[in-house]
Amino acid sequence: MIPVANQEPQGPSLYLHVPFCRSKCPYCDFYSVVGNQAQLDGYVKLLLQQLAWLNRRQVFTAPLATVFFGGGTPSLLAPRQVAAILDRIRYTAGLSANAEISLEANPGTVDAASLQGYRDAGVNRLSFGVQSLQDDALQLLGRGHSAKEAVQVVTWARQVGFENVGCDLMFGLPNQGRKELLQDLDALLQLQPDHMSCYGLTVEAGTPFEQRRLRGALALPDEDEFPELYLTVHEQLTAAGFEHYEISNYALPDRRCRHNLAYWRRQPCFAVGAGAHSFIPAGYGTRREVPADLDRYRQRLMQGRDPAVTLETFDRQGAMAETLYLGLRCQEGVSDKDFFRQFGLGVAEAFPEAVRRCGQRLTLDAGRWRFDLQGWLLFDHFISFFL
């Protein structure tokens, strides 16, 4: 049975961005800086200050259903700092009884004691940036851990009582073929994760990897090889009992990331921290961001001012397009009835030409629009018809 929207407990979400890393990976274009402990300690105080600022303006109107510490490397925060932040969240916003509280962690930045500390603080979901269990691939990616360390942290997480553990995997790596990918998948499955996020390596503008590619020093799989790798991930993980519930995400039963589902469903999400993005669904929706600038973030908060700025206030057409852009990423798809209820017309009526051009890759089944696996493989191409 394909899951439908709104099965998970309802309530707003909160994202906290921690833009500090021990080193910058050569493929990464996310906002992060290499900082020292004093900077990290000062940043935690700013996060607490922004939470208090939001509370004074009565932004939080219901207990939070999900909290997500992302980055950067949130596992550079000490457990006591995570505990202080979650205590402030409980006081200002409140947490639902079964709130999902996730923390991204890089192997090599945690040990059994810190993982126990995170669990004691209230974290109940971990997402490990494993990326690969081949040491040569990890070195190429600039990761600060070994395959052995990655295996160890997952073992520790289980030992201290975490029941919801995810691992990230990158594929389409330089010199990687199907054989090497199968080795990585087999090794990761032996760790028995509850969730896996599997991303094809993309070379982003302005990164060291782009410079290497321009010099001809980065041998990436070609366009014909990438589909085979993507389908290999799908075949292996679904055979192992994982639900392929979003283009790049797989979960065992009841282990889908509820926080990310809130993004894809355009549900309310507050955000704190430099580089964090929020979404308020009132009207046709508004997206805001805290600019990725630590000095500006500090100055605005010290002045008692809102550090966030409005990125986009959607009109009806923009909201319809984004609803499909986000919803069609997911296996649950987009309910035609919900779409009509919100916008006054169905998907085929709103985008007749786009639906026609997608052909058999996009179907309406049991009242929900969905792409098939080949549609996901060419998602950027097909979704462009709606944008």
Short mmCIF file of C-alpha atoms in Angstrom, two decimals:
data_model
loop_
_atom_site.label_atom_id
_atom_site.label_comp_id
_atom_site.label_asym_id
_atom_site.label_seq_id
_atom_site.Cartn_x
_atom_site.Cartn_y
_atom_site.Cartn_z
CA MET A 1 0.00 0.00 0.00
CA ILE A 2 1.40 3.42 -0.96
CA PRO A 3 1.35 5.81 2.00
CA VAL A 4 -0.68 8.97 1.67
CA ALA A 5 -0.07 12.46 2.97
CA ASN A 6 -0.81 13.48 6.52
CA GLN A 7 -0.45 10.06 8.12
CA GLU A 8 2.29 11.41 10.41
CA PRO A 9 1.37 13.52 13.46
CA GLN A 10 0.73 17.13 12.52
CA GLY A 11 2.46 20.24 13.84
CA PRO A 12 5.08 22.71 12.67
CA SER A 13 8.74 21.88 12.24
CA LEU A 14 11.94 23.67 13.23
CA TYR A 15 15.27 23.60 11.42
CA LEU A 16 18.50 24.73 13.10
CA HIS A 17 21.52 25.36 10.89
CA VAL A 18 24.97 24.81 12.38
CA PRO A 19 27.39 26.15 9.74
CA PHE A 20 30.64 24.86 11.22
CA CYS A 21 32.86 22.04 9.96
CA ARG A 22 36.32 20.78 10.82
CA SER A 23 37.22 21.05 7.13
CA LYS A 24 35.41 21.86 3.90
CA CYS A 25 34.66 18.90 1.61
CA PRO A 26 35.70 19.63 -2.00
CA TYR A 27 32.25 18.83 -3.43
CA CYS A 28 30.19 20.82 -0.92
CA ASP A 29 28.45 24.11 -1.73
CA PHE A 30 26.34 24.29 1.45
CA TYR A 31 27.01 27.22 3.74
CA SER A 32 29.67 26.15 6.20
CA VAL A 33 32.88 27.56 7.65
CA VAL A 34 35.84 26.12 9.51
CA GLY A 35 35.56 27.63 12.98
CA ASN A 36 37.06 27.28 16.43
CA GLN A 37 35.43 26.30 19.71
CA ALA A 38 34.95 29.89 20.84
CA GLN A 39 33.04 30.70 17.66
CA LEU A 40 30.87 27.61 18.11
CA ASP A 41 30.12 28.50 21.74
CA GLY A 42 29.16 32.03 20.72
CA TYR A 43 26.96 30.70 17.94
CA VAL A 44 24.94 28.54 20.36
CA LYS A 45 24.16 31.69 22.35
CA LEU A 46 22.90 33.31 19.14
CA LEU A 47 20.64 30.34 18.38
CA LEU A 48 19.15 30.63 21.86
CA GLN A 49 18.72 34.36 21.34
CA GLN A 50 16.88 33.89 18.06
CA LEU A 51 14.56 31.32 19.63
CA ALA A 52 13.76 33.82 22.39
CA TRP A 53 13.18 36.54 19.76
CA LEU A 54 10.71 34.33 17.90
CA ASN A 55 8.94 33.47 21.13
CA ARG A 56 8.48 37.12 22.08
CA ARG A 57 6.72 37.66 18.77
CA GLN A 58 4.46 34.68 19.42
CA VAL A 59 5.58 32.92 16.25
CA PHE A 60 5.13 29.48 17.82
CA THR A 61 1.42 28.68 17.95
CA ALA A 62 1.55 24.89 18.39
CA PRO A 63 4.01 22.31 19.73
CA LEU A 64 6.66 21.25 17.23
CA ALA A 65 6.31 17.88 15.53
CA THR A 66 9.92 17.76 14.28
CA VAL A 67 13.25 19.43 15.05
CA PHE A 68 16.26 19.02 12.79
CA PHE A 69 19.87 19.99 13.56
CA GLY A 70 21.52 20.34 10.14
CA GLY A 71 24.71 21.81 8.78
CA GLY A 72 27.58 21.98 8.47
CA THR A 73 28.42 19.50 11.18
CA PRO A 74 25.93 19.72 14.06
CA SER A 75 27.79 16.94 15.86
CA LEU A 76 30.48 19.52 16.65
CA LEU A 77 27.99 20.75 19.27
CA ALA A 78 28.59 19.25 22.69
CA PRO A 79 25.68 17.26 24.13
CA ARG A 80 25.20 19.94 26.81
CA GLN A 81 24.76 22.53 24.05
CA VAL A 82 22.20 20.41 22.24
CA ALA A 83 20.44 19.91 25.59
CA ALA A 84 20.39 23.68 26.22
CA ILE A 85 18.89 24.33 22.77
CA LEU A 86 16.23 21.65 23.18
CA ASP A 87 15.39 22.94 26.66
CA ARG A 88 14.84 26.40 25.17
CA ILE A 89 12.69 24.90 22.42
CA ARG A 90 10.55 23.07 24.99
CA TYR A 91 10.08 26.34 26.88
CA THR A 92 9.40 28.58 23.89
CA ALA A 93 7.62 26.41 21.34
CA GLY A 94 6.88 23.12 23.05
CA LEU A 95 7.37 19.66 21.61
CA SER A 96 4.68 17.16 20.72
CA ALA A 97 4.69 13.97 22.76
CA ASN A 98 6.29 11.95 19.96
CA ALA A 99 8.33 14.69 18.29
CA GLU A 100 11.03 13.55 15.87
CA ILE A 101 14.32 15.20 16.87
CA SER A 102 17.08 14.61 14.33
CA LEU A 103 20.76 15.43 14.41
CA GLU A 104 23.19 15.10 11.51
CA ALA A 105 26.52 13.66 12.60
CA ASN A 106 29.80 13.02 10.87
CA PRO A 107 31.73 9.90 11.84
CA GLY A 108 34.95 11.03 13.46
CA THR A 109 33.25 13.81 15.43
CA VAL A 110 31.36 11.60 17.89
CA ASP A 111 32.05 8.75 20.29
CA ALA A 112 29.90 6.52 22.48
CA ALA A 113 29.84 9.11 25.27
CA SER A 114 28.70 11.99 23.07
CA LEU A 115 26.07 9.83 21.39
CA GLN A 116 24.76 8.88 24.84
CA GLY A 117 24.73 12.58 25.67
CA TYR A 118 22.69 13.45 22.59
CA ARG A 119 20.18 10.74 23.43
CA ASP A 120 19.92 11.97 27.01
CA ALA A 121 19.34 15.49 25.67
CA GLY A 122 16.32 14.30 23.68
CA VAL A 123 17.67 13.50 20.22
CA ASN A 124 15.89 10.39 18.93
CA ARG A 125 17.03 10.23 15.31
CA LEU A 126 20.59 10.29 13.94
CA SER A 127 21.69 10.84 10.35
CA PHE A 128 25.30 9.83 9.75
CA GLY A 129 27.22 11.33 6.83
CA VAL A 130 28.86 8.04 5.91
CA GLN A 131 28.96 8.68 2.09
CA SER A 132 31.03 5.55 1.40
CA LEU A 133 32.59 2.59 3.17
CA GLN A 134 35.61 2.56 0.85
CA ASP A 135 38.61 4.39 2.30
CA ASP A 136 39.94 5.52 -1.06
CA ALA A 137 36.56 7.06 -1.92
CA LEU A 138 36.37 8.79 1.46
CA GLN A 139 39.80 10.31 0.95
CA LEU A 140 38.83 11.53 -2.51
CA LEU A 141 35.67 13.11 -1.08
CA GLY A 142 37.69 14.85 1.61
CA ARG A 143 35.79 13.16 4.41
CA GLY A 144 37.38 13.26 7.85
CA HIS A 145 36.69 9.66 8.77
CA SER A 146 37.58 6.14 7.72
CA ALA A 147 35.27 3.29 6.81
CA LYS A 148 36.13 1.63 10.12
CA GLU A 149 35.12 4.75 12.05
CA ALA A 150 31.81 4.91 10.18
CA VAL A 151 31.00 1.32 11.12
CA GLN A 152 31.99 2.02 14.72
CA VAL A 153 29.72 5.05 15.20
CA VAL A 154 26.66 3.18 13.92
CA THR A 155 27.50 0.36 16.36
CA TRP A 156 27.84 2.86 19.21
CA ALA A 157 24.54 4.51 18.29
CA ARG A 158 22.75 1.19 18.63
CA GLN A 159 24.55 0.38 21.88
CA VAL A 160 23.42 3.62 23.55
CA GLY A 161 19.82 3.00 22.49
CA PHE A 162 19.11 4.87 19.25
CA GLU A 163 16.32 3.09 17.39
CA ASN A 164 16.21 5.40 14.37
CA VAL A 165 19.55 5.65 12.57
CA GLY A 166 20.09 6.84 9.01
CA CYS A 167 23.13 6.79 6.75
CA ASP A 168 23.98 8.94 3.75
CA LEU A 169 25.49 7.33 0.66
CA MET A 170 27.00 9.07 -2.36
CA PHE A 171 27.19 7.33 -5.72
CA GLY A 172 28.41 8.29 -9.15
CA LEU A 173 31.85 8.80 -7.64
CA PRO A 174 35.03 9.10 -9.69
CA ASN A 175 36.14 5.69 -10.96
CA GLN A 176 33.01 4.06 -9.50
CA GLY A 177 31.20 1.39 -11.48
CA ARG A 178 28.34 -0.91 -10.58
CA LYS A 179 30.69 -3.37 -8.88
CA GLU A 180 32.09 -0.76 -6.50
CA LEU A 181 28.63 0.61 -5.76
CA LEU A 182 27.33 -2.86 -4.92
CA GLN A 183 30.21 -3.29 -2.47
CA ASP A 184 29.26 -0.04 -0.74
CA LEU A 185 25.57 -0.96 -0.60
CA ASP A 186 26.31 -4.40 0.79
CA ALA A 187 28.59 -2.98 3.49
CA LEU A 188 26.04 -0.34 4.46
CA LEU A 189 23.19 -2.82 4.62
CA GLN A 190 25.22 -4.93 7.03
CA LEU A 191 24.99 -1.97 9.44
CA GLN A 192 21.18 -2.35 9.37
CA PRO A 193 20.27 1.35 9.08
CA ASP A 194 16.64 2.41 9.33
CA HIS A 195 16.94 5.08 6.66
CA MET A 196 19.25 5.79 3.74
CA SER A 197 19.68 8.98 1.74
CA CYS A 198 21.43 8.18 -1.54
CA TYR A 199 22.67 11.07 -3.64
CA GLY A 200 24.42 11.10 -6.98
CA LEU A 201 27.56 13.22 -6.83
CA THR A 202 27.05 16.53 -8.60
CA VAL A 203 29.85 18.98 -9.32
CA GLU A 204 28.68 22.34 -8.02
CA ALA A 205 29.91 25.68 -9.32
CA GLY A 206 32.69 27.27 -7.33
CA THR A 207 33.81 24.08 -5.57
CA PRO A 208 37.28 22.49 -5.75
CA PHE A 209 35.67 19.55 -7.56
CA GLU A 210 34.60 21.92 -10.34
CA GLN A 211 38.17 23.13 -10.69
CA ARG A 212 39.41 19.53 -10.90
CA ARG A 213 36.80 18.69 -13.52
CA LEU A 214 37.77 21.71 -15.62
CA ARG A 215 41.40 20.54 -15.47
CA GLY A 216 40.32 17.06 -16.57
CA ALA A 217 41.41 15.62 -13.22
CA LEU A 218 38.03 14.23 -12.14
CA ALA A 219 36.91 11.05 -13.89
CA LEU A 220 33.15 10.94 -13.24
CA PRO A 221 30.71 8.36 -14.65
CA ASP A 222 29.21 9.53 -17.92
CA GLU A 223 25.52 10.24 -18.54
CA ASP A 224 24.89 6.69 -19.73
CA GLU A 225 26.35 5.15 -16.56
CA PHE A 226 24.46 7.30 -14.03
CA PRO A 227 21.00 5.72 -14.68
CA GLU A 228 22.45 2.26 -14.13
CA LEU A 229 23.90 3.34 -10.79
CA TYR A 230 20.65 4.99 -9.71
CA LEU A 231 18.64 1.90 -10.60
CA THR A 232 21.18 -0.33 -8.83
CA VAL A 233 20.60 1.61 -5.60
CA HIS A 234 16.83 1.27 -6.04
CA GLU A 235 16.97 -2.45 -6.77
CA GLN A 236 19.26 -3.32 -3.88
CA LEU A 237 17.52 -1.25 -1.23
CA THR A 238 13.96 -2.17 -2.16
CA ALA A 239 15.00 -5.83 -2.22
CA ALA A 240 16.30 -5.31 1.33
CA GLY A 241 12.89 -4.07 2.48
CA PHE A 242 13.33 -0.32 2.12
CA GLU A 243 10.57 1.90 0.78
CA HIS A 244 11.80 4.25 -1.94
CA TYR A 245 9.65 7.09 -0.63
CA GLU A 246 11.40 10.06 -2.27
CA ILE A 247 13.74 10.43 -5.23
CA SER A 248 16.85 10.07 -3.07
CA ASN A 249 15.49 8.63 0.17
CA TYR A 250 14.71 5.13 1.41
CA ALA A 251 13.23 4.01 4.70
CA LEU A 252 12.19 0.90 6.55
CA PRO A 253 8.52 0.84 7.67
CA ASP A 254 7.66 3.81 9.94
CA ARG A 255 11.13 5.28 9.52
CA ARG A 256 10.57 7.96 6.88
CA CYS A 257 12.10 11.30 7.85
CA ARG A 258 9.06 13.24 9.05
CA HIS A 259 10.96 16.52 8.99
CA ASN A 260 11.78 16.23 5.31
CA LEU A 261 8.22 15.13 4.53
CA ALA A 262 7.08 18.44 6.04
CA TYR A 263 9.25 20.25 3.47
CA TRP A 264 7.91 18.26 0.55
CA ARG A 265 4.31 18.75 1.71
CA ARG A 266 4.76 22.54 2.13
CA GLN A 267 3.93 22.35 5.82
CA PRO A 268 5.06 25.09 8.23
CA CYS A 269 8.74 25.06 9.12
CA PHE A 270 10.49 27.66 11.26
CA ALA A 271 14.24 28.13 10.98
CA VAL A 272 17.04 29.53 13.11
CA GLY A 273 20.72 29.98 12.39
CA ALA A 274 22.74 31.64 9.65
CA GLY A 275 21.86 30.02 6.33
CA ALA A 276 18.55 28.52 7.54
CA HIS A 277 15.35 28.61 5.46
CA SER A 278 11.75 28.69 6.69
CA PHE A 279 8.33 28.28 5.10
CA ILE A 280 5.01 29.69 6.25
CA PRO A 281 2.01 28.29 4.29
CA ALA A 282 -0.44 31.13 5.04
CA GLY A 283 -2.04 32.37 1.82
CA TYR A 284 -0.12 30.75 -1.01
CA GLY A 285 3.04 30.51 1.11
CA THR A 286 6.11 32.56 1.97
CA ARG A 287 9.72 31.43 2.06
CA ARG A 288 12.24 33.25 4.23
CA GLU A 289 15.94 32.81 4.93
CA VAL A 290 18.52 33.92 7.41
CA PRO A 291 21.32 35.09 5.09
CA ALA A 292 24.46 32.95 5.18
CA ASP A 293 26.55 35.59 6.94
CA LEU A 294 27.68 35.01 10.53
CA ASP A 295 28.61 38.64 11.19
CA ARG A 296 25.26 39.92 9.92
CA TYR A 297 23.44 37.24 11.94
CA ARG A 298 25.19 38.34 15.12
CA GLN A 299 24.69 42.04 14.49
CA ARG A 300 20.97 41.76 13.76
CA LEU A 301 20.32 39.74 16.90
CA MET A 302 22.40 42.09 19.06
CA GLN A 303 20.28 44.95 17.71
CA GLY A 304 17.09 43.08 18.62
CA ARG A 305 16.15 42.78 14.96
CA ASP A 306 14.86 39.89 12.86
CA PRO A 307 17.85 38.25 11.12
CA ALA A 308 15.59 36.70 8.45
CA VAL A 309 14.54 38.21 5.12
CA THR A 310 11.73 37.26 2.76
CA LEU A 311 12.87 35.26 -0.27
CA GLU A 312 9.54 34.77 -2.00
CA THR A 313 5.85 35.33 -1.41
CA PHE A 314 4.01 32.95 -3.72
CA ASP A 315 1.13 33.80 -5.96
CA ARG A 316 -1.36 31.13 -7.02
CA GLN A 317 0.60 30.04 -10.10
CA GLY A 318 3.88 29.81 -8.21
CA ALA A 319 2.29 27.84 -5.38
CA MET A 320 0.72 25.37 -7.81
CA ALA A 321 4.07 24.82 -9.53
CA GLU A 322 5.97 24.37 -6.27
CA THR A 323 3.34 22.00 -4.88
CA LEU A 324 4.04 19.71 -7.84
CA TYR A 325 7.81 20.28 -7.81
CA LEU A 326 7.96 19.11 -4.18
CA GLY A 327 5.10 16.62 -4.08
CA LEU A 328 6.07 14.70 -7.21
CA ARG A 329 9.48 14.01 -5.64
CA CYS A 330 7.65 11.67 -3.26
CA GLN A 331 6.14 8.24 -3.72
CA GLU A 332 2.92 9.47 -2.17
CA GLY A 333 2.65 12.03 -4.99
CA VAL A 334 0.07 14.82 -5.10
CA SER A 335 -3.60 14.38 -4.27
CA ASP A 336 -5.71 15.81 -7.07
CA LYS A 337 -8.54 16.43 -4.58
CA ASP A 338 -6.25 18.39 -2.22
CA PHE A 339 -4.82 20.32 -5.16
CA PHE A 340 -8.34 21.26 -6.30
CA ARG A 341 -9.35 22.19 -2.75
CA GLN A 342 -6.43 24.59 -2.47
CA PHE A 343 -6.31 26.06 -5.96
CA GLY A 344 -9.79 25.60 -7.44
CA LEU A 345 -8.78 23.29 -10.28
CA GLY A 346 -7.15 19.91 -10.78
CA VAL A 347 -3.57 19.26 -11.87
CA ALA A 348 -4.49 18.35 -15.46
CA GLU A 349 -6.62 21.47 -15.75
CA ALA A 350 -3.90 23.69 -14.30
CA PHE A 351 -1.07 22.21 -16.39
CA PRO A 352 -2.60 20.39 -19.39
CA GLU A 353 0.45 20.75 -21.66
CA ALA A 354 2.90 19.68 -18.96
CA VAL A 355 0.84 16.59 -18.14
CA ARG A 356 0.66 15.71 -21.85
CA ARG A 357 4.43 16.08 -22.30
CA CYS A 358 5.17 13.83 -19.35
CA GLY A 359 3.25 11.02 -21.06
CA GLN A 360 3.22 7.65 -19.33
CA ARG A 361 5.90 8.71 -16.86
CA LEU A 362 3.22 10.65 -14.91
CA THR A 363 0.02 8.90 -13.94
CA LEU A 364 -3.14 9.55 -11.92
CA ASP A 365 -3.85 6.51 -9.77
CA ALA A 366 -6.37 6.35 -6.91
CA GLY A 367 -6.68 10.11 -7.04
CA ARG A 368 -2.96 10.84 -6.74
CA TRP A 369 -0.48 12.04 -9.36
CA ARG A 370 2.87 10.23 -9.36
CA PHE A 371 5.99 9.84 -11.45
CA ASP A 372 7.23 6.31 -12.06
CA LEU A 373 10.85 5.35 -11.45
CA GLN A 374 11.94 6.46 -14.93
CA GLY A 375 10.17 9.76 -14.31
CA TRP A 376 12.20 10.22 -11.16
CA LEU A 377 15.39 9.38 -13.03
CA LEU A 378 14.63 12.27 -15.41
CA PHE A 379 12.90 14.41 -12.81
CA ASP A 380 14.61 17.71 -13.66
CA HIS A 381 13.59 17.29 -17.30
CA PHE A 382 9.94 16.43 -16.66
CA ILE A 383 9.32 18.86 -13.81
CA SER A 384 10.64 21.72 -15.95
CA PHE A 385 7.37 21.51 -17.92
CA PHE A 386 5.49 22.74 -14.84
CA LEU A 387 7.84 25.56 -13.87
#
